[in-house]
Coordinates of C-alpha atoms in Angstrom, one line a residue:
X1007 CA 78.6 108.6 117.9
X1008 CA 81.9 107.2 118.9
X1009 CA 85.0 108.8 117.3
X1010 CA 87.8 106.6 115.9
X1011 CA 90.5 108.8 117.4
X1012 CA 90.6 111.8 119.7
X1013 CA 93.8 113.9 120.0
X1014 CA 94.0 115.8 123.3
X1015 CA 96.4 118.1 125.1
X1016 CA 97.9 119.4 121.9
X1017 CA 99.0 122.7 120.5
X1018 CA 97.0 122.5 117.2
X1019 CA 97.8 125.0 114.5
X1020 CA 94.8 124.7 112.2
X1021 CA 95.8 127.2 109.5
X1022 CA 92.1 128.0 109.5
X1023 CA 91.8 131.8 109.9
X1024 CA 88.4 131.4 111.6
X1025 CA 89.9 129.2 114.3
X1026 CA 93.7 129.4 114.3
X1027 CA 94.4 127.2 117.3
X1028 CA 92.8 124.4 119.3
X1029 CA 93.8 121.8 121.9
X1030 CA 91.8 118.7 120.8
X1031 CA 90.7 117.2 117.5
X1032 CA 88.3 114.4 116.8
X1033 CA 88.5 111.9 113.8
X1034 CA 85.9 109.5 112.4
X1035 CA 86.2 107.5 109.2
X1036 CA 89.3 109.4 108.1
X1037 CA 87.9 112.9 108.5
X1038 CA 87.9 115.6 111.1
X1039 CA 84.6 115.7 113.0
X1040 CA 85.4 118.8 115.2
X1041 CA 87.7 120.6 117.5
X1042 CA 87.6 121.5 121.2
X1043 CA 84.0 122.2 122.4
X1044 CA 82.5 120.6 119.3
X1045 CA 83.6 117.3 120.7
X1046 CA 81.9 117.6 124.1
X1047 CA 80.0 114.5 125.1
X1048 CA 81.6 112.3 122.5
X1049 CA 83.6 109.2 123.3
X1050 CA 86.3 107.6 121.1
X1051 CA 87.7 104.2 120.4
X1052 CA 91.2 105.6 121.1
X1053 CA 92.3 108.8 122.9
X1054 CA 95.8 110.1 122.4
X1055 CA 97.2 112.5 124.9
X1056 CA 100.0 114.4 123.0
X1057 CA 101.6 115.9 126.1
X1058 CA 101.6 119.4 124.6
X1059 CA 103.1 118.5 121.3
X1060 CA 102.3 120.6 118.2
X1061 CA 99.9 119.4 115.5
X1062 CA 99.8 121.0 112.1
X1063 CA 98.0 120.0 108.8
X1064 CA 99.9 117.3 107.0
X1065 CA 102.8 118.7 104.9
X1066 CA 102.2 118.8 101.1
X1067 CA 105.1 118.8 98.7
X1068 CA 103.6 120.3 95.6
X1069 CA 106.4 119.4 93.2
X1070 CA 108.7 116.4 93.5
X1071 CA 109.8 113.4 91.6
X1072 CA 108.9 110.5 93.8
X1073 CA 109.6 107.5 91.5
X1074 CA 113.0 109.0 90.7
X1075 CA 113.7 109.6 94.4
X1076 CA 112.7 106.1 95.3
X1077 CA 114.8 104.6 92.6
X1078 CA 117.7 106.7 93.7
X1079 CA 117.4 105.3 97.2
X1080 CA 118.5 102.0 95.7
X1081 CA 121.3 103.5 93.5
X1082 CA 124.8 104.8 94.1
X1083 CA 124.4 108.1 95.9
X1084 CA 127.3 110.4 95.0
X1085 CA 125.9 113.6 96.6
X1086 CA 128.0 113.3 99.7
X1087 CA 131.5 113.2 98.1
X1088 CA 133.5 116.3 97.5
X1089 CA 136.2 116.6 94.9
X1090 CA 136.5 114.6 91.7
X1091 CA 139.2 112.3 93.1
X1092 CA 136.8 111.2 95.8
X1093 CA 134.1 110.7 93.2
X1094 CA 136.4 108.5 91.1
X1095 CA 137.2 106.4 94.2
X1096 CA 133.5 105.9 94.9
X1097 CA 132.7 104.9 91.4
X1098 CA 135.6 102.5 91.3
X1099 CA 134.4 100.8 94.5
X1100 CA 130.9 100.5 93.0
X1101 CA 132.3 98.8 89.8
X1102 CA 134.4 96.4 92.0
X1103 CA 131.3 95.5 93.9
X1104 CA 128.9 95.2 90.9
X1105 CA 129.5 91.6 90.2
X1106 CA 130.6 89.6 87.1
X1107 CA 128.4 91.2 84.5
X1108 CA 130.9 93.7 83.0
X1109 CA 128.4 95.2 80.7
X1110 CA 125.7 95.8 83.3
X1111 CA 124.7 99.4 83.8
X1112 CA 126.1 101.5 86.7
X1113 CA 123.5 104.0 87.9
X1114 CA 124.5 106.9 90.2
X1115 CA 122.5 109.8 91.4
X1116 CA 123.0 113.2 93.1
X1117 CA 126.0 114.6 91.1
X1118 CA 126.5 118.3 91.0
X1119 CA 129.6 120.2 89.7
X1120 CA 129.1 122.6 92.7
X1121 CA 130.3 119.8 94.9
X1122 CA 133.6 119.6 92.9
X1123 CA 134.7 123.2 92.5
X1124 CA 132.6 123.7 89.4
X1125 CA 134.3 120.8 87.5
X1126 CA 132.8 117.9 85.7
X1127 CA 134.4 114.4 85.5
X1128 CA 136.9 113.6 82.8
X1129 CA 135.3 111.1 80.5
X1130 CA 138.7 109.5 80.0
X1131 CA 138.9 108.8 83.7
X1132 CA 135.4 107.5 83.8
X1133 CA 136.2 105.2 80.9
X1134 CA 139.3 103.9 82.7
X1135 CA 137.2 103.1 85.8
X1136 CA 134.1 101.7 84.1
X1137 CA 135.5 100.0 81.0
X1138 CA 132.7 98.6 78.9
X1139 CA 130.2 99.0 81.7
X1140 CA 127.8 101.8 80.7
X1141 CA 127.4 104.6 83.2
X1142 CA 124.5 106.9 83.8
X1143 CA 125.0 109.5 86.6
X1144 CA 122.1 111.9 86.9
X1145 CA 122.8 115.5 87.8
X1146 CA 120.9 116.6 90.8
X1147 CA 119.0 119.2 88.7
X1148 CA 117.6 116.4 86.5
X1149 CA 118.4 118.6 83.5
X1150 CA 121.6 116.9 82.6
X1151 CA 123.6 113.7 83.2
X1152 CA 127.1 112.4 83.1
X1153 CA 127.8 109.3 81.0
X1154 CA 130.8 107.4 79.7
X1155 CA 131.8 106.4 76.2
X1156 CA 130.3 102.9 76.6
X1157 CA 126.9 104.5 77.2
X1158 CA 127.3 106.9 74.2
X1159 CA 128.4 104.0 72.0
X1160 CA 125.3 102.0 72.9
X1161 CA 123.2 105.0 72.0
X1162 CA 125.0 105.5 68.7
X1163 CA 126.0 109.0 69.8
X1164 CA 129.8 108.6 70.2
X1165 CA 130.7 110.2 66.8
X1166 CA 131.5 113.9 66.7
X1167 CA 129.1 114.3 63.8
X1168 CA 126.1 113.0 65.7
X1169 CA 123.6 115.8 65.8
X1170 CA 122.2 117.3 69.0
X1171 CA 118.5 116.6 69.5
X1172 CA 116.0 119.4 69.5
X1173 CA 116.0 121.0 73.0
X1174 CA 119.2 119.3 74.2
X1175 CA 123.0 119.1 73.7
X1176 CA 125.7 116.5 73.8
X1177 CA 128.4 118.7 75.2
X1178 CA 131.7 118.4 73.3
X1179 CA 135.3 119.7 73.7
X1180 CA 137.2 121.9 71.3
X1181 CA 138.0 118.9 69.1
X1182 CA 134.4 117.9 68.9
X1183 CA 134.7 114.9 71.2
X1184 CA 131.9 114.2 73.7
X1185 CA 132.8 115.3 77.3
X1186 CA 130.3 112.9 78.9
X1187 CA 127.8 115.6 79.7
X1188 CA 124.4 115.3 78.1
X1189 CA 121.9 118.2 78.7
X1190 CA 118.1 118.4 78.6
X1191 CA 116.5 116.2 75.9
X1192 CA 119.9 114.7 75.0
X1193 CA 119.5 112.5 78.1
X1194 CA 116.7 110.6 76.3
X1195 CA 119.3 109.2 74.0
X1196 CA 120.7 107.3 76.9
X1197 CA 117.5 106.8 78.9
X1198 CA 115.8 105.0 76.0
X1199 CA 118.4 102.2 76.5
X1200 CA 117.2 101.9 80.1
X1201 CA 113.5 102.5 80.0
X1202 CA 110.9 101.3 80.7
X1203 CA 111.3 100.3 84.3
X1204 CA 109.1 97.4 85.4
X1205 CA 105.9 98.2 87.3
X1206 CA 107.2 96.2 90.2
X1207 CA 110.4 98.3 90.3
X1208 CA 108.4 101.5 90.3
X1209 CA 106.0 100.2 93.0
X1210 CA 109.0 99.3 95.2
X1211 CA 110.5 102.8 94.5
X1212 CA 107.2 104.4 95.5
X1213 CA 107.1 102.4 98.7
X1214 CA 110.7 103.4 99.6
X1215 CA 110.1 107.1 98.8
X1216 CA 106.7 107.5 100.5
X1217 CA 107.9 105.8 103.6
X1218 CA 110.7 108.4 103.7
X1219 CA 108.1 111.1 103.1
X1220 CA 106.1 109.9 106.1
X1221 CA 109.1 110.2 108.4
X1222 CA 109.3 113.9 107.4
X1223 CA 105.7 114.7 108.0
X1224 CA 104.6 114.6 104.3
X1225 CA 101.0 113.4 103.8
X1226 CA 100.5 114.5 100.1
X1227 CA 102.6 115.2 97.1
X1228 CA 102.5 116.0 93.5
X1229 CA 104.5 113.9 91.1
X1230 CA 105.8 116.3 88.5
X1231 CA 105.8 114.3 85.4
X1232 CA 105.2 110.6 84.5
X1233 CA 104.8 108.5 81.5
X1234 CA 107.2 109.9 78.9
X1235 CA 109.9 112.3 78.0
X1236 CA 113.2 112.2 79.9
X1237 CA 111.4 112.4 83.2
X1238 CA 109.1 109.4 82.8
X1239 CA 109.9 105.8 83.8
X1240 CA 107.3 103.8 82.0
X1241 CA 104.4 104.5 79.6
X1242 CA 102.3 102.6 82.3
X1243 CA 103.7 104.5 85.2
X1244 CA 100.2 105.5 86.5
X1245 CA 99.5 101.7 86.8
X1246 CA 102.3 101.4 89.2
X1247 CA 100.8 104.2 91.3
X1248 CA 97.5 102.4 91.2
X1249 CA 99.1 99.1 92.2
X1250 CA 101.0 100.7 95.1
X1251 CA 97.9 102.4 96.4
X1252 CA 95.9 99.2 96.2
X1253 CA 98.5 97.2 98.0
X1254 CA 99.2 99.7 100.8
X1255 CA 102.6 100.6 99.5
X1256 CA 101.8 104.2 98.8
X1257 CA 102.1 106.0 102.2
X1258 CA 101.0 109.5 101.1
X1259 CA 98.3 110.9 98.9
X1260 CA 99.5 111.4 95.3
X1261 CA 98.5 113.9 92.6
X1262 CA 100.2 112.7 89.4
X1263 CA 101.1 114.9 86.4
X1264 CA 101.4 113.2 83.0
X1265 CA 103.9 114.8 80.8
X1266 CA 102.5 116.6 77.7
X1267 CA 104.4 114.1 75.5
X1268 CA 102.1 111.2 76.4
X1269 CA 98.8 113.0 75.4
X1270 CA 97.5 112.1 72.0
X1271 CA 94.8 113.1 69.6
X1272 CA 91.2 112.6 70.7
X1273 CA 88.5 112.5 68.1
X1274 CA 85.4 113.7 69.9
X1275 CA 82.3 115.8 68.9
X1276 CA 83.2 119.0 67.0
X1277 CA 81.6 121.0 69.8
X1278 CA 83.7 119.6 72.6
X1279 CA 86.7 121.8 72.0
X1280 CA 86.0 124.6 69.4
X1281 CA 89.1 126.1 68.0
X1282 CA 91.6 123.4 68.6
X1283 CA 92.1 119.7 67.9
X1284 CA 92.2 118.2 71.4
X1285 CA 94.9 115.9 72.8
X1286 CA 94.5 113.9 76.0
X1287 CA 94.4 110.5 77.5
X1288 CA 92.1 107.7 76.3
X1289 CA 88.4 108.0 77.2
X1290 CA 88.8 111.7 77.7
X1291 CA 90.4 111.4 81.1
X1292 CA 91.7 114.8 82.3
X1293 CA 93.0 116.7 85.3
X1294 CA 91.1 115.8 88.5
X1295 CA 90.3 112.2 87.6
X1296 CA 90.7 109.9 90.6
X1297 CA 90.0 110.1 94.3
X1298 CA 91.4 111.8 97.4
X1299 CA 94.2 109.3 97.5
X1300 CA 95.3 109.1 93.9
X1301 CA 94.4 111.6 91.2
X1302 CA 95.6 113.2 88.0
X1303 CA 96.9 116.7 88.2
X1304 CA 97.8 119.1 85.4
X1305 CA 99.7 118.1 82.3
X1306 CA 103.4 118.9 82.7
X1307 CA 105.2 120.7 79.9
X1308 CA 108.8 121.8 79.9
X1309 CA 109.3 125.4 78.5
X1310 CA 113.0 125.7 79.3
X1311 CA 115.9 124.2 81.2
X1312 CA 117.5 125.0 84.6
X1313 CA 119.1 127.9 86.4
X1314 CA 121.9 125.9 87.8
X1315 CA 122.7 124.5 84.4
X1316 CA 122.4 127.9 82.8
X1317 CA 120.0 126.6 80.2
X1318 CA 116.9 128.5 81.4
X1319 CA 115.4 130.9 78.9
X1320 CA 116.2 134.4 80.3
X1321 CA 115.9 137.8 78.8
X1322 CA 119.5 138.9 79.5
X1323 CA 122.6 136.7 79.2
X1324 CA 123.9 134.8 82.2
X1325 CA 127.0 136.4 83.8
X1326 CA 130.4 134.9 83.1
X1327 CA 132.0 133.5 86.2
X1328 CA 135.0 131.4 87.1
X1329 CA 136.0 129.6 83.9
X1330 CA 132.5 129.8 82.4
X1331 CA 132.2 132.3 79.5
X1332 CA 128.5 133.0 79.2
X1333 CA 128.6 135.7 76.6
X1334 CA 125.5 135.4 74.4
X1335 CA 124.0 132.6 76.6
X1336 CA 120.4 133.4 77.2
X1337 CA 119.4 129.7 77.5
X1338 CA 116.8 128.1 75.2
X1339 CA 113.3 126.8 75.0
X1340 CA 112.7 123.0 75.0
X1341 CA 110.9 123.3 71.7
X1342 CA 109.9 125.9 69.2
X1343 CA 107.6 128.4 71.0
X1344 CA 105.0 128.2 68.3
X1345 CA 104.9 124.4 68.6
X1346 CA 104.7 124.7 72.4
X1347 CA 101.8 127.0 72.1
X1348 CA 100.0 124.6 69.7
X1349 CA 100.6 121.6 71.9
X1350 CA 99.5 123.3 75.2
X1351 CA 96.4 124.7 73.6
X1352 CA 95.4 121.3 72.3
X1353 CA 95.8 119.8 75.8
X1354 CA 93.9 122.7 77.5
X1355 CA 91.1 122.4 74.9
X1356 CA 90.7 118.7 75.9
X1357 CA 90.2 119.8 79.6
X1358 CA 93.6 119.6 81.0
X1359 CA 95.1 122.1 83.4
X1360 CA 98.7 123.1 82.6
X1361 CA 101.8 123.0 84.8
X1362 CA 104.5 124.8 82.8
X1363 CA 108.1 124.3 83.9
X1364 CA 109.3 127.8 83.3
X1365 CA 112.5 128.9 85.1
X1366 CA 113.7 132.0 83.2
X1367 CA 111.7 135.2 82.8
X1368 CA 111.5 134.7 79.1
X1369 CA 110.0 131.3 79.6
X1370 CA 107.5 132.7 82.1
X1371 CA 106.4 135.3 79.6
X1372 CA 105.7 132.5 77.1
X1373 CA 103.9 130.4 79.6
X1374 CA 101.7 133.2 80.9
X1375 CA 100.8 134.3 77.4
X1376 CA 99.7 130.8 76.4
X1377 CA 97.8 130.0 79.6
X1378 CA 95.9 133.3 79.7
X1379 CA 95.0 132.9 76.0
X1380 CA 93.7 129.3 76.8
X1381 CA 91.8 130.5 79.8
X1382 CA 90.1 133.3 77.7
X1383 CA 89.2 130.8 75.0
X1384 CA 88.2 127.7 76.9
X1385 CA 87.5 129.0 80.4
X1386 CA 89.1 128.4 83.8
X1387 CA 90.1 125.0 85.2
X1388 CA 89.1 123.6 88.6
X1389 CA 92.6 122.6 89.3
X1390 CA 94.7 125.7 89.0
X1391 CA 97.2 126.3 86.1
X1392 CA 100.7 126.6 87.5
X1393 CA 104.2 127.8 86.8
X1394 CA 106.6 125.3 88.1
X1395 CA 109.7 126.9 89.8
X1396 CA 109.1 130.5 88.4
X1397 CA 112.7 131.1 89.3
X1398 CA 113.3 134.4 87.5
X1399 CA 110.2 136.7 87.7
X1400 CA 110.3 140.3 86.6
X1401 CA 108.3 142.8 88.7
X1402 CA 105.6 143.3 86.0
X1403 CA 105.1 139.6 85.7
X1404 CA 103.7 139.4 89.3
X1405 CA 100.5 141.2 88.3
X1406 CA 100.0 139.0 85.3
X1407 CA 100.3 135.9 87.3
X1408 CA 97.9 137.1 90.0
X1409 CA 95.3 138.4 87.5
X1410 CA 95.4 135.0 85.7
X1411 CA 95.1 133.0 88.9
X1412 CA 98.3 131.1 88.0
X1413 CA 99.9 129.4 91.1
X1414 CA 103.7 129.1 91.4
X1415 CA 106.0 126.6 93.0
X1416 CA 109.3 128.1 94.0
X1417 CA 111.8 125.9 95.8
X1418 CA 113.5 127.4 98.9
X1419 CA 115.4 124.2 99.1
X1420 CA 117.7 125.4 96.3
X1421 CA 119.1 128.3 98.4
X1422 CA 121.6 126.3 100.6
X1423 CA 123.3 124.2 97.9
X1424 CA 122.7 126.3 94.8
X1425 CA 122.3 129.9 96.0
X1426 CA 125.9 131.0 95.8
X1427 CA 126.3 129.6 92.3
X1428 CA 123.0 131.2 91.1
X1429 CA 124.2 134.5 92.6
X1430 CA 127.4 134.4 90.5
X1431 CA 125.4 133.4 87.4
X1432 CA 122.7 136.0 87.7
X1433 CA 124.6 139.1 88.9
X1434 CA 123.4 141.8 91.2
X1435 CA 120.9 143.5 88.8
X1436 CA 118.7 140.4 88.3
X1437 CA 119.3 138.7 91.7
X1438 CA 116.2 140.4 93.3
X1439 CA 114.0 138.7 90.7
X1440 CA 115.2 135.2 91.8
X1441 CA 113.0 132.8 93.7
X1442 CA 110.5 135.3 94.9
X1443 CA 108.3 134.4 97.9
X1444 CA 107.0 137.4 99.9
X1445 CA 106.4 139.5 96.8
X1446 CA 104.4 136.7 95.2
X1447 CA 102.1 136.7 98.3
X1448 CA 101.9 140.5 98.3
X1449 CA 100.8 140.4 94.7
X1450 CA 98.1 137.8 95.5
X1451 CA 99.8 134.9 93.8
X1452 CA 99.3 131.4 95.4
X1453 CA 102.6 130.0 96.5
X1454 CA 103.0 126.3 96.9
X1455 CA 105.8 124.8 99.0
X1456 CA 107.7 122.2 97.2
X1457 CA 111.2 120.6 97.0
X1458 CA 111.8 119.3 93.4
X1459 CA 113.2 116.3 95.3
X1460 CA 115.6 114.6 94.6
X1461 CA 116.9 117.7 92.7
X1462 CA 117.1 119.4 96.2
X1463 CA 116.6 118.6 99.8
X1464 CA 113.0 117.5 100.4
X1465 CA 112.9 117.9 104.1
X1466 CA 109.9 120.3 104.7
X1467 CA 111.1 121.7 108.0
X1468 CA 114.4 122.7 106.4
X1469 CA 112.4 124.1 103.4
X1470 CA 110.4 126.2 105.8
X1471 CA 113.6 127.4 107.5
X1472 CA 115.0 128.3 104.0
X1473 CA 111.9 130.4 103.2
X1474 CA 112.4 132.2 106.5
X1475 CA 116.1 132.9 106.4
X1476 CA 117.1 132.4 102.7
X1477 CA 120.6 131.4 103.7
X1478 CA 123.1 130.0 101.1
X1479 CA 125.9 127.6 101.8
X1480 CA 128.2 130.5 102.5
X1481 CA 125.8 132.0 105.0
X1482 CA 124.7 134.9 102.7
X1483 CA 121.1 135.8 102.2
X1484 CA 120.1 134.7 98.8
X1485 CA 118.5 137.3 96.5
X1486 CA 116.3 140.0 98.0
X1487 CA 116.2 139.9 101.8
X1488 CA 112.7 141.3 101.6
X1489 CA 111.5 138.0 100.0
X1490 CA 111.9 136.2 103.4
X1491 CA 108.7 134.8 104.7
X1492 CA 107.3 134.7 108.3
X1493 CA 107.1 131.3 109.9
X1494 CA 103.3 131.5 109.5
X1495 CA 103.7 132.1 105.8
X1496 CA 106.3 129.4 105.4
X1497 CA 104.0 126.9 107.1
X1498 CA 101.1 128.0 104.9
X1499 CA 103.2 127.3 101.8
X1500 CA 103.5 123.6 102.7
X1501 CA 99.8 123.3 103.9
X1502 CA 97.0 125.6 102.8
X1503 CA 99.1 127.2 99.9
X1504 CA 100.1 123.9 98.5
X1505 CA 96.5 122.6 98.8
X1506 CA 95.2 125.6 97.0
X1507 CA 97.7 125.2 94.2
X1508 CA 96.8 121.6 93.7
X1509 CA 93.1 122.3 93.7
X1510 CA 92.4 120.4 97.0
X1511 CA 92.0 123.1 99.6
X1512 CA 88.4 122.0 100.1
X1513 CA 89.7 118.6 101.3
X1514 CA 93.0 119.4 103.1
X1515 CA 95.6 122.0 103.9
X1516 CA 93.8 123.1 107.1
X1517 CA 92.4 121.3 110.1
X1518 CA 88.7 121.9 109.9
X1519 CA 85.6 119.8 110.4
X1520 CA 84.8 117.7 107.3
X1521 CA 88.3 117.8 105.9
X1522 CA 90.6 114.8 105.6
X1523 CA 92.4 113.9 108.8
X1524 CA 95.9 114.4 107.5
X1525 CA 98.2 115.8 110.2
X1526 CA 101.8 116.1 111.4
X1527 CA 102.9 116.0 115.0
X1528 CA 106.0 118.1 115.8
X1529 CA 108.1 118.5 118.9
X1530 CA 107.3 122.2 119.1
X1531 CA 105.6 124.9 117.2
X1532 CA 107.2 126.1 113.9
X1533 CA 105.7 129.5 114.5
X1534 CA 107.8 130.2 117.6
X1535 CA 110.8 127.8 117.5
X1536 CA 114.2 129.4 117.4
X1537 CA 115.2 127.1 114.5
X1538 CA 112.4 125.4 112.5
X1539 CA 114.9 123.1 110.9
X1540 CA 115.8 121.6 114.3
X1541 CA 112.2 120.5 115.1
X1542 CA 111.4 116.8 115.1
X1543 CA 108.6 115.1 113.3
X1544 CA 107.1 112.9 116.0
X1545 CA 104.3 111.3 113.9
X1546 CA 102.5 111.6 110.6
X1547 CA 98.9 110.5 109.9
X1548 CA 96.9 110.2 106.6
X1549 CA 93.2 109.9 107.0
X1550 CA 93.6 109.5 110.8
X1551 CA 95.9 106.4 110.3
X1552 CA 99.5 106.8 111.4
X1553 CA 102.0 106.3 108.6
X1554 CA 105.0 107.2 110.9
X1555 CA 105.6 107.2 114.6
X1556 CA 108.9 108.0 116.1
X1557 CA 110.4 106.5 119.3
X1558 CA 110.1 109.9 121.0
X1559 CA 106.4 109.9 120.1
X1560 CA 105.7 106.7 121.9
X1561 CA 107.7 108.0 124.9
X1562 CA 105.9 111.3 125.1
X1563 CA 102.3 110.4 124.5
X1564 CA 99.7 108.1 126.0
X1565 CA 97.0 106.0 124.2
X1566 CA 94.0 104.7 126.0
X1567 CA 90.6 103.3 125.1
X1568 CA 87.7 105.5 126.2
X1569 CA 84.9 103.8 128.2
X1570 CA 82.7 106.9 128.8
X1571 CA 81.8 110.2 127.2
X1572 CA 84.7 112.7 127.3
X1573 CA 84.6 116.3 128.3
X1574 CA 87.0 118.1 126.0
X1575 CA 88.0 121.3 127.8
X1576 CA 91.7 121.2 126.7
X1577 CA 93.0 120.0 130.1
X1578 CA 95.8 117.4 130.3
X1579 CA 94.5 113.8 130.2
X1580 CA 96.1 111.4 132.6
X1581 CA 96.6 107.9 131.3
X1582 CA 95.2 105.0 133.4

């Protein structure tokens, strides 16, 4: 047998408790054949001497928005400006460079009021800059957007008497006039004027985004919502994923969550789902359909809003701070709880796993209630049920999550840019409940590393650093210091933990014989580095094929073609 690729002279962190470290790894037909002495006597088409670099399982981002991120890479990025005056200048420049079509849309991404002292743009100033050109500027949380009067007029929502949609709000001033801020489902009023994107545009966005992922060591991701609602880009969005995968434009393995809105009634045999009228996708396709490169994950359902936007469903009102009066504000559900229960049960009955976006503790209560009832009635699912974000978790909820086998995806990437604002919003009594990590693990809950990109920074090394130090922009430790993870736990979150949460630990997440040869090459070990965030990704491989190689990687390593059997004792290989 001749291997396709042999890695040698490496510090390999396998994340396999039975064999935590190795120095060589063999790959054949996209899978790991063995490590160290298991490779004795085998030769390889190519041998790669890594010069002591560190190899880890490929990073997995278990909750991100890849199409949105890829589209944003081609839109006006406003995340770097500070102060509304600087924002206005940036928008004015974009309008001036936009060309002759005065009514063409201006798309911007990455806005957050935290970048502007807590202030939102003045709609009158936006109108002065943009004129009749409609503006859609997405908030970095994804749960709100800033628009101008031209956009509201096109949507027919300019009038003070226009009603708010269920689960959303057109924010208005004291006189009843729109301020330009649309929250939650109210965004759909504007988005329906833009959607759907073409499949070609989505494929191009996926190529941009996953090329970026590869440069950061990401080999797998979960797309947290496609096909409908305010988070989808086309009813045929999955077809764009298929097209990108078939044409080589998808540079990481993708698990795709359809939003619950796109599931519809299925009329099967009465014994198929006793107790509920099932809803799903045509032909009875459910979670897990696909292959190791592209598959369907759980159905995504929004229970509540966001912590940064103070629309999450919490049990105690948000604290008033700055100019924000939060008296009586306990957030809200995205739909009537009874209706959410009915819709989730129907999807579960049809065979779907559930990924419930639940930020506030009140939303987590509802999500756990519904999921545990579904599991008791219809049985477990091979792909775990999940709580997305699980941002505010009371102590007694930890046991319920663990007992039900529900995985969680908290985002450490929120701490730096949003931690100080969330601290003011939550107050000292509830702050220890926020974005747990260590206590999830202590309780036996599966924790998946994720970014929610482009809502927050998607760099995995910085995400690991944030799990370890929990530092906010001001330098404070966010929440409970005891929630900090060890470097080993932080690495596990983005490898074995994320694989377990996505139902794929049998295939990836650790470097073991038989598993997919997905790996990341780093400049040094994240387990011992003084600063994980300062490490470099030297290379990334999916199925043993490199999706990214840095200049430093070429300078520090040596390829050669083996002509004779190799003795793999871990010694340094000298290139011919």
